[in-house]
Short mmCIF file of C-alpha atoms and ligand atoms in Angstrom, two decimals:
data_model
loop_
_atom_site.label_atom_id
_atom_site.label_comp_id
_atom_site.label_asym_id
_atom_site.label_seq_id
_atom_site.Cartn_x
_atom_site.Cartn_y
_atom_site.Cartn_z
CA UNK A 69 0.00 0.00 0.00
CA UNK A 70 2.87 2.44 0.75
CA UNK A 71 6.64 2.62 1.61
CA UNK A 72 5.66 4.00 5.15
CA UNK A 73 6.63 1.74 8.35
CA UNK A 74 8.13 1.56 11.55
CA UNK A 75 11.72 -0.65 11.24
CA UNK A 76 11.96 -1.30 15.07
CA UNK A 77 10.53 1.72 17.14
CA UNK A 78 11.95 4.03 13.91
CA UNK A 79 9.21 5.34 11.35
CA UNK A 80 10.92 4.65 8.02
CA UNK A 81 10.36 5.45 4.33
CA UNK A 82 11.66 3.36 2.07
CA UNK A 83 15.22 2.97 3.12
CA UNK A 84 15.40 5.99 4.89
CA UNK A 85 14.83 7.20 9.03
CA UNK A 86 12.10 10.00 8.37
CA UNK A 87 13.57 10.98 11.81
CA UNK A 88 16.80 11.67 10.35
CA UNK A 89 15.31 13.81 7.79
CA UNK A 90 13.15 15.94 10.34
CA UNK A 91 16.39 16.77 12.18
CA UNK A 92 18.83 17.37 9.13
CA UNK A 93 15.88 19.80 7.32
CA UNK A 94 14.00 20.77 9.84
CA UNK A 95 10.30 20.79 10.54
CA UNK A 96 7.51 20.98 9.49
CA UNK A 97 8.69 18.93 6.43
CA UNK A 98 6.69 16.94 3.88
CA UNK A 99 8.31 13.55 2.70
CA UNK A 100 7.36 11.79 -0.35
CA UNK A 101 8.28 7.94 -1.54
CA UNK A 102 9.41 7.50 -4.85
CA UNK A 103 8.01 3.61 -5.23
CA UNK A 104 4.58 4.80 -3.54
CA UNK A 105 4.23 7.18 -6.36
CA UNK A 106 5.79 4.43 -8.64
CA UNK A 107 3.73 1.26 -7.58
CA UNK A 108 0.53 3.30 -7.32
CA UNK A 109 0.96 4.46 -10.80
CA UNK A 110 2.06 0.55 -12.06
CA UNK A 111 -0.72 -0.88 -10.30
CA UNK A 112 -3.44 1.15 -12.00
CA UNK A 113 -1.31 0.77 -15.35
CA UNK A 114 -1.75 -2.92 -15.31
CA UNK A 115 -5.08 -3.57 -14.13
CA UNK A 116 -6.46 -1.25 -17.01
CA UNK A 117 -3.97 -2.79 -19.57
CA UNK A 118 -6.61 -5.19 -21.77
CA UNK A 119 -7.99 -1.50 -22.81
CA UNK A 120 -5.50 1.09 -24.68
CA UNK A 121 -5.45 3.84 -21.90
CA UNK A 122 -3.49 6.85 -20.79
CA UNK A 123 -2.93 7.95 -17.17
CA UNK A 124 -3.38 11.70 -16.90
CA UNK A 125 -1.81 12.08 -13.23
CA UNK A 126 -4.06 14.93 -11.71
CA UNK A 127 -1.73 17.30 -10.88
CA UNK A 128 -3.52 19.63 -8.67
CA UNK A 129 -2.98 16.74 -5.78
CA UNK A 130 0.26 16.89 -5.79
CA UNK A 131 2.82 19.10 -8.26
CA UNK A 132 6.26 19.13 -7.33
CA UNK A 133 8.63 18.87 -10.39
CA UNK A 134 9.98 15.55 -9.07
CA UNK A 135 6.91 14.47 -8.68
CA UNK A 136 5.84 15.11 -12.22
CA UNK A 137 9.20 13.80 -13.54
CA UNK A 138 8.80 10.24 -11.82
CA UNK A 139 5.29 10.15 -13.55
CA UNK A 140 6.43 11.51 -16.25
CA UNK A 141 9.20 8.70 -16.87
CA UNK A 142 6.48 5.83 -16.06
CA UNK A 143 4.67 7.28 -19.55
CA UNK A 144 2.05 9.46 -17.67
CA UNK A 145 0.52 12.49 -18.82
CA UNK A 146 -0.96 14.90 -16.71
CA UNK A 147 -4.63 16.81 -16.41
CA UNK A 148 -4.00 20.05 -15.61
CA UNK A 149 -6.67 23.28 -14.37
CA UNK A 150 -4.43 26.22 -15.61
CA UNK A 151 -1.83 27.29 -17.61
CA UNK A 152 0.67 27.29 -14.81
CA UNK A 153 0.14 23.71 -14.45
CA UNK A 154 0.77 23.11 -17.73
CA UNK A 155 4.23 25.44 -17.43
CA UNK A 156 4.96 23.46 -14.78
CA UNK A 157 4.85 19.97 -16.54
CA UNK A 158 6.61 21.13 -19.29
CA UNK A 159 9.13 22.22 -16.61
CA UNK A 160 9.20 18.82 -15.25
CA UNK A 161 9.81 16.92 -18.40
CA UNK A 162 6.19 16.34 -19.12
CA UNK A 163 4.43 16.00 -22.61
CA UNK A 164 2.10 18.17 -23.54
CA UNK A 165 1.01 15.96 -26.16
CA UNK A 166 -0.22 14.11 -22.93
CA UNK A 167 -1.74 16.30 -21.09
CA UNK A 168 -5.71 17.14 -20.43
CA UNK A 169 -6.78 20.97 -19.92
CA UNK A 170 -9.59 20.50 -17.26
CA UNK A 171 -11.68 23.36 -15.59
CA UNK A 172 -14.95 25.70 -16.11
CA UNK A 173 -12.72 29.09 -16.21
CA UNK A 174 -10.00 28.76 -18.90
CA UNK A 175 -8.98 32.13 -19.95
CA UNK A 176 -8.81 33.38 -23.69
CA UNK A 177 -4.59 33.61 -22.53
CA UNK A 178 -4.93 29.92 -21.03
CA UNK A 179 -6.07 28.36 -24.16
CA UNK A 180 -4.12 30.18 -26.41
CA UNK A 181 -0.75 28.65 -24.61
CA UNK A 182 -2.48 25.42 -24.56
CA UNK A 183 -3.31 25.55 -28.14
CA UNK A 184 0.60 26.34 -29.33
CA UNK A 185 2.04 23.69 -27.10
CA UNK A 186 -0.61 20.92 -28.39
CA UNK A 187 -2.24 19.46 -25.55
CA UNK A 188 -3.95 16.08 -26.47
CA UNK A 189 -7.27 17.85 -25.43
CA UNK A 190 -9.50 20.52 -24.31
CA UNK A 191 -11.79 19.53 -21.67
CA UNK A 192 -14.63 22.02 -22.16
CA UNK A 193 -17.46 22.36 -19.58
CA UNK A 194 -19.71 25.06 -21.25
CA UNK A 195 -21.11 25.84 -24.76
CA UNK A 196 -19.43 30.04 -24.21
CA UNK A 197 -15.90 28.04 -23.43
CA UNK A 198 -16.54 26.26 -26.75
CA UNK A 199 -16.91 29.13 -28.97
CA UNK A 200 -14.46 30.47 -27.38
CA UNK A 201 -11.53 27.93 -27.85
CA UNK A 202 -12.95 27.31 -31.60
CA UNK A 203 -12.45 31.37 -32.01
CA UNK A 204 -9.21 31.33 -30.36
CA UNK A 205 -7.71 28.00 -33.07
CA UNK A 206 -9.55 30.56 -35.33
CA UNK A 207 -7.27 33.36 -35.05
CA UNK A 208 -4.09 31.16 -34.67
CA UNK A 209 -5.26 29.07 -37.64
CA UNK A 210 -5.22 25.97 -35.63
CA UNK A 211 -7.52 23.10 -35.27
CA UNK A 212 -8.26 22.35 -31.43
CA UNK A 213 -8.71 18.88 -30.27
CA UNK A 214 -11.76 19.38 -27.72
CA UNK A 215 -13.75 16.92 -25.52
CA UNK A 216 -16.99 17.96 -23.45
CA UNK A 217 -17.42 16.80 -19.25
CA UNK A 218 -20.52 15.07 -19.40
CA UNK A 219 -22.20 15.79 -15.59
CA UNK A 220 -23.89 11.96 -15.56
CA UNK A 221 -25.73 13.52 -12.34
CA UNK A 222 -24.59 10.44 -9.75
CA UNK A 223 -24.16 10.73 -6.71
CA UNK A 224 -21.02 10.16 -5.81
CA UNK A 225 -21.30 9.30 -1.74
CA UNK A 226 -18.22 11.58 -0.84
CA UNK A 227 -17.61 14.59 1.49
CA UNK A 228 -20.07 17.70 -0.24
CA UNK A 229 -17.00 19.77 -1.14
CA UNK A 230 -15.48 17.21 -3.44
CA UNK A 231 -18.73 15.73 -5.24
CA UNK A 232 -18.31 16.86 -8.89
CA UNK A 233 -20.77 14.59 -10.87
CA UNK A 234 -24.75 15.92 -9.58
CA UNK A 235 -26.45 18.78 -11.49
CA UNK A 236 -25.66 20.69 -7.45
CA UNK A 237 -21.69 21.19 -9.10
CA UNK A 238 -20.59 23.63 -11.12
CA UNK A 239 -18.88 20.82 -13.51
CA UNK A 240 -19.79 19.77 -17.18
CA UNK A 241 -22.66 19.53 -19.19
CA UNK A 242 -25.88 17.97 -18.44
CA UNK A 243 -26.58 14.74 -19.61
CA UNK A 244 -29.69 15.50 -21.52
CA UNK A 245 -28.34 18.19 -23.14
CA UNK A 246 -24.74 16.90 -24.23
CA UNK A 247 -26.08 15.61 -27.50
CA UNK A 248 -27.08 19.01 -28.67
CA UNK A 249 -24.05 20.50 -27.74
CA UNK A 250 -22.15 17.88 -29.73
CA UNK A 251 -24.38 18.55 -32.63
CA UNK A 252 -23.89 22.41 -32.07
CA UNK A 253 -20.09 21.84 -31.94
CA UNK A 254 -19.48 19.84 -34.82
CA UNK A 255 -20.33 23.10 -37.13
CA UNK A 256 -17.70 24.78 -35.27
CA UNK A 257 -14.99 24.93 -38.15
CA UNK A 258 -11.32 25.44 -35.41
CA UNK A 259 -12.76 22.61 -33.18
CA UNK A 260 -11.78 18.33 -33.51
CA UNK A 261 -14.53 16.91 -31.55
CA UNK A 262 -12.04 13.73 -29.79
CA UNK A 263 -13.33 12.45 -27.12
CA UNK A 264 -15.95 12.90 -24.02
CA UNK A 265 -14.94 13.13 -20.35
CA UNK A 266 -16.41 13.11 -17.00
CA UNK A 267 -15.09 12.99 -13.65
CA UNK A 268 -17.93 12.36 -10.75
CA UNK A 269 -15.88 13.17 -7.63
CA UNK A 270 -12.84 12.47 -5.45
CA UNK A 271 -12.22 9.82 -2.71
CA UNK A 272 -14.73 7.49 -3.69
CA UNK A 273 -14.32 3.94 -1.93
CA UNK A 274 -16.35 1.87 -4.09
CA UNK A 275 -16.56 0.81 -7.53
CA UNK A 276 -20.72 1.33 -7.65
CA UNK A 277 -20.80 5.04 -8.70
CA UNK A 278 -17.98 4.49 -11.62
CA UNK A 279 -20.09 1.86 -12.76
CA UNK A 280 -23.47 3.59 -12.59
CA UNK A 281 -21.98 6.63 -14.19
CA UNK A 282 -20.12 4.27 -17.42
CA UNK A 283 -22.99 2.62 -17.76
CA UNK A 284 -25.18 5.57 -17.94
CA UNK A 285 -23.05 7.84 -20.43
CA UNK A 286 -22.09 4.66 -22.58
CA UNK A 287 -25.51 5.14 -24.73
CA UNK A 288 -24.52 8.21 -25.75
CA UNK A 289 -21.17 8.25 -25.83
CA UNK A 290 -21.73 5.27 -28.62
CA UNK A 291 -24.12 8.25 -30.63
CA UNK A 292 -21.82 10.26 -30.13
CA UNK A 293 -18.56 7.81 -31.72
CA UNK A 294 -21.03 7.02 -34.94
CA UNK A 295 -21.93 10.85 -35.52
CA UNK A 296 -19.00 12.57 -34.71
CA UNK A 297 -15.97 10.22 -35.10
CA UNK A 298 -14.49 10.32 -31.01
CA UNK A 299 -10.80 9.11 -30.29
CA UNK A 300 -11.47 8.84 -26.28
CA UNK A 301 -12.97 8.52 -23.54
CA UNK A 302 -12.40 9.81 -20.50
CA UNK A 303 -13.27 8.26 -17.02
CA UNK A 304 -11.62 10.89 -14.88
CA UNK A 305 -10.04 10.36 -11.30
CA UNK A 306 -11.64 9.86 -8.03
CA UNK A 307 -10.42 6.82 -7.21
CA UNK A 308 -10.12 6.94 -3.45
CA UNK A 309 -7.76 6.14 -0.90
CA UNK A 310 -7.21 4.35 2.64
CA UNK A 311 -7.26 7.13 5.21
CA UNK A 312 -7.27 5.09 8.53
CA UNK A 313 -5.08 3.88 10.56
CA UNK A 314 -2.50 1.69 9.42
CA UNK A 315 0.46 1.93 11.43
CA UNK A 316 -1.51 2.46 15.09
CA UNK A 317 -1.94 -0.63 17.13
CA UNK A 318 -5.71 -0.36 16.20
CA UNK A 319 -5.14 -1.00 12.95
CA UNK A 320 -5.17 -4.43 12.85
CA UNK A 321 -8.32 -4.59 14.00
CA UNK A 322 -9.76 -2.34 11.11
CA UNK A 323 -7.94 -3.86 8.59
CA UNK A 324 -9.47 -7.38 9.69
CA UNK A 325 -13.21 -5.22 9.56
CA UNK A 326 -12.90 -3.01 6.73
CA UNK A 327 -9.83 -4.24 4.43
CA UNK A 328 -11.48 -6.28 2.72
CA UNK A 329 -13.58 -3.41 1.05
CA UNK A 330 -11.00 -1.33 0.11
CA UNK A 331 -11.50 -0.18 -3.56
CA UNK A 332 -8.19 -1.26 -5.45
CA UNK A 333 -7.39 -0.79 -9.20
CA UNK A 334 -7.99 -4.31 -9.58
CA UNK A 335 -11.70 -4.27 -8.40
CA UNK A 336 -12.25 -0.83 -10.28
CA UNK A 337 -10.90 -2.32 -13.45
CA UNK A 338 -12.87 -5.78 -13.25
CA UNK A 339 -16.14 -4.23 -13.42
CA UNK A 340 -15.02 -1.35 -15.77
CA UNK A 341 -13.01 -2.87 -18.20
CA UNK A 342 -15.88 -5.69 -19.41
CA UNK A 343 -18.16 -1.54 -20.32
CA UNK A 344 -14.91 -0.16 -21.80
CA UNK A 345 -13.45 -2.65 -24.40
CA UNK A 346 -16.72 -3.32 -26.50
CA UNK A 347 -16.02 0.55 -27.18
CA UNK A 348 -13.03 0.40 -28.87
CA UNK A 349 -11.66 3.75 -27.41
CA UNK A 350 -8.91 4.87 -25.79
CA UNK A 351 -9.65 4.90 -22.36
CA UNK A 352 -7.90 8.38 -20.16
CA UNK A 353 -7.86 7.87 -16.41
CA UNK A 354 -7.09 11.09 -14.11
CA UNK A 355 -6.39 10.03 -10.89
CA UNK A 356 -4.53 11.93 -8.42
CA UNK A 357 -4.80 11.36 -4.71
CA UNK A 358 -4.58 7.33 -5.51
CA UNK A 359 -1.22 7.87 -6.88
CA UNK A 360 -0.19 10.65 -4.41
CA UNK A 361 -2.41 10.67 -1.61
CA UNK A 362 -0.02 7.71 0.56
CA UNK A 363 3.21 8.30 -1.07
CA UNK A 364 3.46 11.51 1.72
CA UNK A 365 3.55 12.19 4.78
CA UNK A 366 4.18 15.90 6.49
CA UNK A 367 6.13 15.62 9.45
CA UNK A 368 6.03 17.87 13.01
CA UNK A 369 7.65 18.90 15.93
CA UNK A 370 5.64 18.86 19.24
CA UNK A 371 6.25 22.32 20.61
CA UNK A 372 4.44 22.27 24.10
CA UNK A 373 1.70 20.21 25.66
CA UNK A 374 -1.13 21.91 27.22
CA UNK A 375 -3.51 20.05 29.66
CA UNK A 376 -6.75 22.06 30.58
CA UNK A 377 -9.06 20.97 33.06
CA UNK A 378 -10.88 19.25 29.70
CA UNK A 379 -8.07 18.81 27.24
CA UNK A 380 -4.96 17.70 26.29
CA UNK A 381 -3.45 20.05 23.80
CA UNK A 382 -0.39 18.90 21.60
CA UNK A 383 0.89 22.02 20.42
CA UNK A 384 2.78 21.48 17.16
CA UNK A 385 4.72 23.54 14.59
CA UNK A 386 3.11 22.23 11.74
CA UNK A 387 -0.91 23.88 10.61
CA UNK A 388 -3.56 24.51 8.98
CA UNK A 389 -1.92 26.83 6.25
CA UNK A 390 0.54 23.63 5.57
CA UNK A 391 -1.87 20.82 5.82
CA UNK A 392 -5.52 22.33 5.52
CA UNK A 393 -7.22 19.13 4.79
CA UNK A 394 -8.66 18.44 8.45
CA UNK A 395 -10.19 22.46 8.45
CA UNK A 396 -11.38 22.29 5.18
CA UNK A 397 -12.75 18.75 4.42
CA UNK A 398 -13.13 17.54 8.33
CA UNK A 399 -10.75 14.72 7.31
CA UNK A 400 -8.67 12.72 9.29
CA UNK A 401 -5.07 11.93 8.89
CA UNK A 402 -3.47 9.16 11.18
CA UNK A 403 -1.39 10.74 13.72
CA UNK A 404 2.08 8.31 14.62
CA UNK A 405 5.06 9.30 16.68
CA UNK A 406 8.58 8.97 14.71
CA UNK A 407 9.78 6.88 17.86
CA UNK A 408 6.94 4.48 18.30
CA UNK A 409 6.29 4.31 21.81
CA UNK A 410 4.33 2.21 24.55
CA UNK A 411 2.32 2.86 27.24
CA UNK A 412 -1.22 4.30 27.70
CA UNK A 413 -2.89 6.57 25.13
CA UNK A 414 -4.55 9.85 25.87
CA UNK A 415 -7.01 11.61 24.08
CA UNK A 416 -5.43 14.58 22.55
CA UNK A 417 -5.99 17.51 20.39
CA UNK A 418 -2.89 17.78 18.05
CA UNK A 419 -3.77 21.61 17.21
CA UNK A 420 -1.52 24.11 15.11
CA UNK A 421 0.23 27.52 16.14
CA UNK A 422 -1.93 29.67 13.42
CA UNK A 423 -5.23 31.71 15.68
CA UNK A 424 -7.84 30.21 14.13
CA UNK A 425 -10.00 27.24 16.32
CA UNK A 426 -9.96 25.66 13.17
CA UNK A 427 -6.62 24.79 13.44
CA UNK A 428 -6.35 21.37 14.02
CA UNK A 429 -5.38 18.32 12.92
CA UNK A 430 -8.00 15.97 15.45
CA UNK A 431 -9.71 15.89 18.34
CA UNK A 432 -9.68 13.77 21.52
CA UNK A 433 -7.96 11.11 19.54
CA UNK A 434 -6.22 8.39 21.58
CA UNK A 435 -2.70 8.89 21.24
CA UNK A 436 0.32 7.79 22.91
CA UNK A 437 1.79 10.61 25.38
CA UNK A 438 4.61 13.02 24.00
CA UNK A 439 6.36 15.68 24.91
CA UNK A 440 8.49 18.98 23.59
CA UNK A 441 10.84 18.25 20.83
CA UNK A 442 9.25 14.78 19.88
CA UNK A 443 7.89 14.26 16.22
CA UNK A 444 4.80 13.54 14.85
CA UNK A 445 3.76 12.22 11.15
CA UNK A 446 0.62 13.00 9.73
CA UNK A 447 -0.07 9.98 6.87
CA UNK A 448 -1.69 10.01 3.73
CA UNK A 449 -0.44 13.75 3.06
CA UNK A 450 1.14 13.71 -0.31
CA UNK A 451 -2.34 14.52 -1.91
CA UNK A 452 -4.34 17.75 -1.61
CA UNK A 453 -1.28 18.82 1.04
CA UNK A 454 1.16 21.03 0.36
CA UNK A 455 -0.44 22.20 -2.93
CA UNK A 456 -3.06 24.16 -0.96
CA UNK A 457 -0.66 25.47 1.65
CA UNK A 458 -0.87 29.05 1.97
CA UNK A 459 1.05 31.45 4.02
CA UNK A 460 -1.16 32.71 6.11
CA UNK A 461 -0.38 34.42 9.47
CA UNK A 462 3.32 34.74 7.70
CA UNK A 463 4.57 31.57 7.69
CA UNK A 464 6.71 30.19 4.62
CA UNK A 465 5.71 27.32 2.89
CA UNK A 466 7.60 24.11 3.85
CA UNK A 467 10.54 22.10 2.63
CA UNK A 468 9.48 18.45 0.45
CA UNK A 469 11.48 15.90 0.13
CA UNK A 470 12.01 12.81 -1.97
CA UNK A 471 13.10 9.72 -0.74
CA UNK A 472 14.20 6.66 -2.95
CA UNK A 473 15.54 3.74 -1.92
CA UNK A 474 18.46 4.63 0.47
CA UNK A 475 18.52 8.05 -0.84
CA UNK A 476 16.72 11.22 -0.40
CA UNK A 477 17.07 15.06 -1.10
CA UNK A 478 15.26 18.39 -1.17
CA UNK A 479 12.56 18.84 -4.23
CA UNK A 480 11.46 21.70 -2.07
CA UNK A 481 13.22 24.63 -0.62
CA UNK A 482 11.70 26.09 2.68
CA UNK A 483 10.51 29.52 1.52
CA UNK A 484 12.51 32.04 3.21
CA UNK A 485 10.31 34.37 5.12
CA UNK A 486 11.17 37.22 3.38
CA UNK A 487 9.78 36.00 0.15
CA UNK A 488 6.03 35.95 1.51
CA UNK A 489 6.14 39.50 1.37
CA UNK A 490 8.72 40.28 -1.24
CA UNK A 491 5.99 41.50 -4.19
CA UNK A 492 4.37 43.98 -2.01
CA UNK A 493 5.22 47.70 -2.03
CA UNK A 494 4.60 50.88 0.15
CA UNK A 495 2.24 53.01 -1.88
CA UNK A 496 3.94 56.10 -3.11
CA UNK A 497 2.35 58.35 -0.52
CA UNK A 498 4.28 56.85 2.35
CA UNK A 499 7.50 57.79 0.58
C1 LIG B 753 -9.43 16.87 -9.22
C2 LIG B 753 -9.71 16.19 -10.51
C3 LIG B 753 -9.24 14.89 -10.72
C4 LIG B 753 -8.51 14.09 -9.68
O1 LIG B 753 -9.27 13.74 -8.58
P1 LIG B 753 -8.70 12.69 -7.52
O2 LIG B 753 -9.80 12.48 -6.59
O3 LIG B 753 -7.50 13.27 -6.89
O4 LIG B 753 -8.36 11.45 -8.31
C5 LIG B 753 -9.47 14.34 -11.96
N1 LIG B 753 -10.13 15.00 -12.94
C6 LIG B 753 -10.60 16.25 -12.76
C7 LIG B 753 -11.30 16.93 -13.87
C8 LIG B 753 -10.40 16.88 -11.54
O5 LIG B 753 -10.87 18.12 -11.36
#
C-alpha cells in the first residue's frame, strides 16, 4: 500500500529514518516515496492494460517537479486546471502531447498557450468556453482537439466539497443536453470533436458510482462515436484512498473489519473494463490522490503540551496553512510518533500555532503521550497537502522531500520568510 513503516521503534520510508530527515531539514517537512508514487501508478497501469489507456496524473494533488518527472518517466501524462500547471509539466519533463486541460474558467490567454504547445485535449465544460476555444484556433489558424465533461448527475457518496458529478456542481454539461451541444459543436470549423470526459468526484471507496456513471453515459457516448468520429474517452479520477489507521496498534483490527472493502485498481478495473473494451476507445484515467495521496507524509515537531481541566493540547509547529485538509474537508489523517512508543494513550488535540479554532489536525484522539521536541507524522499527506498550503499568518511554505531507496534530497526549498512578502510595495504616498 505504501513505503511508510516503523523498522523497530523508527518510522521509516523506504530505506530511509524519516527521523533523520526531520532533524537534518528541519520541521515541518513533507516527505514523499518515490516507489509509492511508482507502484501506485504501475498498479493502475496494469489492471487497465486489456484497454489502450493513458494515465493523466491529476496534478492539482500533488505538483512538485519531481513528482511530475517520476510520472512523467512511467509514460504518464498529466490533467492540468491552468496554464501554470501546464508550465509546470513542461518544466518537469512532461508532454504536452499528454496532457488534459480541465476546468470551467480557462482564460482566452490559457487556451491560447495550450493551443501552441498541443495538448492532447481541451476539456470544455460550457457551450461560451466552446466558442471560445474554436475562435481562439480561429485566429491562430489551428484546429483544437476538444472533448466535453458530461455531468452523468450520480451521486457520488463523498464529502459535499469534493462531489463533482450531480447537477448541485458547477462541472460539465448535463446529460440531456450533451447531444445538442455535440451537434452544435461539430459546425464549429477550429474545433476536432475527440473524445468525451467526465469525472464524478474524489475519494470514492467503491466501484458502484464508476459503474453507474459508465454505464449511464455509454448510450450516448456510442451516438456520439457514430456521428461525430471520437478518439477517447475519459473516465476521470476519483479513485479513493485508505485514510485510517494503518500503522496504530488499532489497525489491525480495522484492517481485519474493513480491508477487505478497500477499492483497489484491480476491483475498479474488473467491473469497468468488461463496459470499456466493447467501445473500442482509448480509455484516459485522471487520478490523483490514488497515486499521491499515501506516497506523503508531512512531518512535526511537538512544541508544548497543554492540559486544561478538559483537554490535552499537543501544540505542534506544523498547521492549517501547511496541511488544511482536516479544516477544510473535516478529514482525518493518522497521527504516529517517529519513535513508536508504549504505554497508555490519551485523548489529545494535536492543534496548530496559526489563531484560528480551526486549526487542528483531530480531536480527543487516543494517542500515545509526548512531549516537547518529539515528532509527529501525519499519513496520507502527499495529496491535496502542500499544494493548498498558503502562508497565512506569515509563515513560509515548507521544505518536500524525496526519498528513494536509500537516498533522499530536497525537491522543495523552505521559503525564506522574506519572500512571503517580497511583491508587495509601500504606496507612493508613504514615501
Ligand atoms: C481533481 C480532478 C481529478 C482528480 O481527482 P482525484 O480524486 O485526486 O483522483 C481528476 N479529474 C478532474 C477533472 C479533476 O478536477
Amino acid at each position: 500500500m505504501h513505503d511508510f513503516r516503523y523498522v523497530g521503534h523508527k518510522l521509516y520510508c523506504e530505506g530511509v529514518a524519516v527521523a533523520t530527515l526531520a532533524k537534518t531539514f528541519g520541521t515541518p517537512l513533507y516527505v514523499y516515496s518515490q516507489r509509492t508514487l511508482t507502484n501506485h501508478f504501475q498498479k493502475l497501469d496494469r489492471a487497465m492494460a486489456p484497454v489502450e489507456h493513458l494515465i493523466c496524473f491529476a496534478m492539482k494533488s500533488n505538483s512538485n517537479q519531481s513528482v511530475l518527472r517520476t510520472i512523467a518517466n512511467l509514460g504518464g501524462g498529466f490533467d492540468i486546471v491552468s496554464s501554470g500547471e501546464l508550465q509546470r509539466a513542461i518544466a518537469a519533463g512532461g508532454d504536452p502531447g499528454k496532457c488534459v486541460f480541465a476546468g470551467v474558467g480557462k482564460t482566452e490567454a490559457e487556451i491560447e498557450f495550450a493551443l501552441r504547445r498541443g495538448v492532447y485535449s481541451f476539456n470544455a465544460e460550457s457551450e461560451p468556453e466552446l466558442r471560445r476555444i474554436n475562435q481562439v484556433a480561429a485566429r491562430l489558424k489551428k484546429i483544437a482537439p476538444v472533448a466535453v465533461r458530461v455531468n452523468p448527475n450520480v451521486d457520488a457518496h463523498t464529502h459535499a466539497k469534493i462531489t463533482t458529478g450531480t447537477y448541485e456542481n458547477k462541472f460539465g454539461i448535463a446529460f440531456e443536453q450533451i447531444e445538442g451541444v455535440y451537434a452544435r459543436a461539430s459546425k464549429l470549423k477550429h474545433l476536432r470533436l475527440r473524445g468525451l470526459q467526465m469525472h464524478i468526484g474524489s475519494q470514492l471507496t467503491t466501484v458502484a458510482p464508476f459503474d453507474q456513471a459508465v454505464r449511464k453515459v455509454i448510450p450516448i457516448l456510442q451516438r456520439l462515436q457514430r456521428r461525430h468520429g471520437l478518439e477517447f474517452f475519459s473516465i476521470g479520477g476519483g479513485l479513493g484512498i485508505v485514510y485510517q489507521p494503518a500503522l496504530a496498534s488499532s489497525a489491525a483490527a480495522w484492517w481485519q473489519k474493513a480491508g477487505k472493502n478497500i477499492l483497489t485498481p484491480e476491483k475498479y478495473a474488473a467491473r469497468l473494463v468488461p463496459l470499456l473494451q466493447p467501445l473500442g476507445l482509448r480509455i484516459l484515467m485522471e487520478p490523483g490522490r490514488f497515486i499521491s495521496g499515501n506516497a506523503g507524509l508531512l512531518v512535526t515537531r511537538v512544541e508544548y503540551v497543554k492540559r486544561t481541566g478538559k483537554k490535552n493540547f499537543v501544540i505542534v509547529d506544523g498547521a492549517m496553512n501547511d496541511l488544511i485538509r482536516p479544516a477544510f474537508y473535516d478529514a482525518y489523517h493518522e497521527i504516529v510518533p517517529l519513535v513508536r512508543k508504549g504505554g497508555a494513550r490519551i485523548a489529545s488535540d494535536v492543534v496548530g500555532p496559526v489563531c484560528e479554532s480551526g486549526d487542528y489536525f483531530c480531536k480527543n484522539r487516543p494517542l500515545p503521550r509526548v512531549g516537547e521536541g518529539d515528532y509527529l507524522a501525519l499519513l496520507s499527506a502527499g495529496a491535496y497537502g502542500s499544494v493548498m498550503a498558503s502562508t497565512y499568518n506569515t509563515r513560509a511554505l515548507v521544505a518536500e522531500v524525496l526519498v528513494n531507496g536509500r537516498q533522499s534530497a530536497i525537491v522543495r526549498e523552505r521559503q525564506p520568510v522574506t519572500k512571503i512578502w517580497a511583491g508587495e510595495k509601500l504606496a507612493p504616498w508613504f514615501q
